[in-house]
mmCIF file of C-alpha atoms in Angstrom:
data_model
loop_
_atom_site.group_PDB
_atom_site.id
_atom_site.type_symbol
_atom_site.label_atom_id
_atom_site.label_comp_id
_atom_site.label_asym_id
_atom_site.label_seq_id
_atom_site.Cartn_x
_atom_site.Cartn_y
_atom_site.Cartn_z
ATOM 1 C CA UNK C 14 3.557 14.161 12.372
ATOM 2 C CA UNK C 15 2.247 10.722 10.977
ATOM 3 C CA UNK C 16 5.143 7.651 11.108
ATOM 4 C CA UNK C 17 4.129 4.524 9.045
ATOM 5 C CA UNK C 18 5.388 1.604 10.318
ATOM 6 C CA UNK C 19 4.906 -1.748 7.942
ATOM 7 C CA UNK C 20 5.685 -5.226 9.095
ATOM 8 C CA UNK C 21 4.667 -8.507 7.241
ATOM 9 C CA UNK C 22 6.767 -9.200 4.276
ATOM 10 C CA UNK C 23 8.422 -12.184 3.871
ATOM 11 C CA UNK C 24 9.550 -14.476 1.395
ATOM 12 C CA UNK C 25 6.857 -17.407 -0.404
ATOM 13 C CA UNK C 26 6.602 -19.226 -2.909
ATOM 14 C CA UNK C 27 4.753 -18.308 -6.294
ATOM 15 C CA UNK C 28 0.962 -18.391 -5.646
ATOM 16 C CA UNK C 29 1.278 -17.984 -1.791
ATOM 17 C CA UNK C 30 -0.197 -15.198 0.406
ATOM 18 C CA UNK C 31 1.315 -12.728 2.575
ATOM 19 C CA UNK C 32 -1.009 -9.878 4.213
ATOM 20 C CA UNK C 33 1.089 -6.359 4.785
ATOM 21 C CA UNK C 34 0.529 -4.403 7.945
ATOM 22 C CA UNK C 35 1.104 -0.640 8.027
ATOM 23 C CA UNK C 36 0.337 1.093 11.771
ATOM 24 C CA UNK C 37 0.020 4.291 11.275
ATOM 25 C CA UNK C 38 -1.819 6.123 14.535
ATOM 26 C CA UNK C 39 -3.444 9.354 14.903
ATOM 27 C CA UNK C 40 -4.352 9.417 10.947
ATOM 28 C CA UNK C 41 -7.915 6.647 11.164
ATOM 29 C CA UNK C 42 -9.553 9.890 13.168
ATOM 30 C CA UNK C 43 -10.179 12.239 10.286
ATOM 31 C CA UNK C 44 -9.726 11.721 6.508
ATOM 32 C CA UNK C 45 -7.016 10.661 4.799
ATOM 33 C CA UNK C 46 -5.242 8.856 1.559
ATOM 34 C CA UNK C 47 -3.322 5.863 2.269
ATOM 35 C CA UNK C 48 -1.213 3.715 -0.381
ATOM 36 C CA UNK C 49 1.378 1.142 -0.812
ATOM 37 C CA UNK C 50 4.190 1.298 -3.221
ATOM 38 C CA UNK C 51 6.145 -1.103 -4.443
ATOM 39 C CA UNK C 52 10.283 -0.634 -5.352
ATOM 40 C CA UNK C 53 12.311 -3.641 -6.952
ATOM 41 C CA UNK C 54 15.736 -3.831 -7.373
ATOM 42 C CA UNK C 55 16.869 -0.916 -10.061
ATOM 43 C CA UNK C 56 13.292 0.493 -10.754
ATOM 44 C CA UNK C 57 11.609 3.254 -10.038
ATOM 45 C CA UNK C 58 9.092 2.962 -7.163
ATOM 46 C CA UNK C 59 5.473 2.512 -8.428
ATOM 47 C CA UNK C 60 2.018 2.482 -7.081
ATOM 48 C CA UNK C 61 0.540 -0.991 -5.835
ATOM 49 C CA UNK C 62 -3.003 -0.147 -4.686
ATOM 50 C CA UNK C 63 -4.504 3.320 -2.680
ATOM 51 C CA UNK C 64 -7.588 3.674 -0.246
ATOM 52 C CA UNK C 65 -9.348 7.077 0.497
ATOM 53 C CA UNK C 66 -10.781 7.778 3.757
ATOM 54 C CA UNK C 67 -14.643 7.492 2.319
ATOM 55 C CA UNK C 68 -13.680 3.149 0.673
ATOM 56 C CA UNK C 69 -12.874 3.871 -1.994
ATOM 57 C CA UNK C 70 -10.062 1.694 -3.491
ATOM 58 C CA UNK C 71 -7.769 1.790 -6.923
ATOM 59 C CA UNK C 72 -5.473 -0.631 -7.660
ATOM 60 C CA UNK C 73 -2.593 -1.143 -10.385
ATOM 61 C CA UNK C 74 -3.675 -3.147 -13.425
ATOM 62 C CA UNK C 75 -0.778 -6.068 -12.646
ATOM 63 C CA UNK C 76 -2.637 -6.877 -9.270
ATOM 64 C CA UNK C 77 -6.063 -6.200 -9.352
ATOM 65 C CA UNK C 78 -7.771 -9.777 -8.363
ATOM 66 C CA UNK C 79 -5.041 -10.450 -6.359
ATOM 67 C CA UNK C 80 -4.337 -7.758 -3.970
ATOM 68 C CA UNK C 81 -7.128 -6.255 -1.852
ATOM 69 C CA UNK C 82 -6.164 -3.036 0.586
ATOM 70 C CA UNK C 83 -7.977 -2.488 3.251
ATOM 71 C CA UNK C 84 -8.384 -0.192 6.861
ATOM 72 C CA UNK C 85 -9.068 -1.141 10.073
ATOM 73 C CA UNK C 86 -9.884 2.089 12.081
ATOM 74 C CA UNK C 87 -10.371 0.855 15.467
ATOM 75 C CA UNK C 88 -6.539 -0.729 14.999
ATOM 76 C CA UNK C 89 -5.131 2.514 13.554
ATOM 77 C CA UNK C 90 -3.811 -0.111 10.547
ATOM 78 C CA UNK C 91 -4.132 -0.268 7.039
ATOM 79 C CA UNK C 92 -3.398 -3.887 5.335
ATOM 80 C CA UNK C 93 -2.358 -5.175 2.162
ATOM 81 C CA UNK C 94 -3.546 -8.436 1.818
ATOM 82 C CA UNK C 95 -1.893 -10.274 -1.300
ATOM 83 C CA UNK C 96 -2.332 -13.589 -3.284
ATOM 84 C CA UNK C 97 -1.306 -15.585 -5.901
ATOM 85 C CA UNK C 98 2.295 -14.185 -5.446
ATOM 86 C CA UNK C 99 4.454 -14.092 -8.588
ATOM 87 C CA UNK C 100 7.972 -13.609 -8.438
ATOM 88 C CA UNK C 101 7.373 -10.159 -10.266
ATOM 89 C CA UNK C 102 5.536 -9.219 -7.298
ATOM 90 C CA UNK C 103 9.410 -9.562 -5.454
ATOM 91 C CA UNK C 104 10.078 -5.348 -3.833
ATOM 92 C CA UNK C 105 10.041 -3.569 -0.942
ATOM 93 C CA UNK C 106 6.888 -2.554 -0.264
ATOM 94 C CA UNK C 107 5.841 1.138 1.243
ATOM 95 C CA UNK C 108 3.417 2.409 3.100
ATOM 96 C CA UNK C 109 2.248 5.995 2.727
ATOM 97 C CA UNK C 110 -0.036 8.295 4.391
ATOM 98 C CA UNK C 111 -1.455 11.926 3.467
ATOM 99 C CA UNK C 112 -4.315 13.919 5.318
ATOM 100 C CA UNK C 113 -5.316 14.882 2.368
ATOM 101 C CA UNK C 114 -8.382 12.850 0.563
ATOM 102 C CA UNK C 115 -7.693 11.230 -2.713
ATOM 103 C CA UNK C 116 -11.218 10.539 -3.657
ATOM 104 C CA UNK C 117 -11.448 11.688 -6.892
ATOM 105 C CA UNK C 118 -8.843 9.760 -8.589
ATOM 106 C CA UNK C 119 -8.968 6.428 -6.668
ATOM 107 C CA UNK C 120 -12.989 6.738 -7.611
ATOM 108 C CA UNK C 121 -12.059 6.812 -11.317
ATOM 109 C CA UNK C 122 -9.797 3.560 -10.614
ATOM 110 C CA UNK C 123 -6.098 5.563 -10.882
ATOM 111 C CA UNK C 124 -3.754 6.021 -8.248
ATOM 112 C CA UNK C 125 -1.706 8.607 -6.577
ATOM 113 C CA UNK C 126 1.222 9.888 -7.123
ATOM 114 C CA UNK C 127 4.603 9.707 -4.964
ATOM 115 C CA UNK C 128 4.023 13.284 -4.663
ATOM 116 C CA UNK C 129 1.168 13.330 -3.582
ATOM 117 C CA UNK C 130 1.604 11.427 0.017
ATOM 118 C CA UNK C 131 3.768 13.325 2.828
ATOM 119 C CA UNK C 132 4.476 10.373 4.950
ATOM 120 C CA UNK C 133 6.217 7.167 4.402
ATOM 121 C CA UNK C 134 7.221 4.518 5.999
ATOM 122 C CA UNK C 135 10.812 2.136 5.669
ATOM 123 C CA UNK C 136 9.278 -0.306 3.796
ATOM 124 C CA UNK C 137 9.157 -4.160 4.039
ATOM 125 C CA UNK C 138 11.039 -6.943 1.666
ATOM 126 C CA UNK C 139 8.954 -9.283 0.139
ATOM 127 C CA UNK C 140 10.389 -12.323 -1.934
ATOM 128 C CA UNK C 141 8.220 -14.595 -4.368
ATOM 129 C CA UNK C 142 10.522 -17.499 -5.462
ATOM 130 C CA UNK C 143 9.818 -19.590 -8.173
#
């Protein structure tokens, strides 16, 4: 059993930074997909950015340039680093985890579905104000 845990939201200003944490032990020792989601207020929750196990990295068209995800296996963490906020950028953000690899589509540059993740975490809040 795999429990994401995300910390580091917060609310900025437009164009600041914030850098999202997501601990998630036990799942840096074998392969893996890991993504965050985003979910404003009244919308469906969407895809922000996914990593597979071998680098590989897709992104959603709104934040690629500004958004970089990244995992650091010796901390059992995955981040989300993010800049040049804009207040569109204003959900809770979630972290989630699946032993399975998701190589083939985050290779081509498209993300992974809801569906296809089995573990999530709460989420964090973060705020861009104008």
């Amino acid at each position: 059993q795999v429990q994401p845990v995300e910390s580091g939201g917060g609310s900025v200003q437009t164009g600041g930074s914030l850098r999202l944490s997501c601990a998630a032990p036990g799942v840096f020792d074998s392969s893996y997909c890991m993504g965050w989601f985003k979910q404003a207020s009244g919308k469906e929750r969407e895809g922000v950015a996914a990593i597979d196990s071998d680098g590989s990295t897709a992104y959603a068209e709104g934040v690629k340039g500004r958004f970089t995800i990244s995992g650091d296996n010796a901390k059992n963490t995955l981040y989300l680093q993010m800049s040049d906020l804009k207040p569109e950028d204003t959900a809770m953000y979630f972290c989630a985890v699946d032993r399975r690899r998701c190589l083939p589509l985050v290779a081509a540059g498209k993300l992974p579905l809801e569906v296809d993740f089995s573990y999530w975490g709460q989420g964090t809040q973060v705020t861009v104000s104008p």
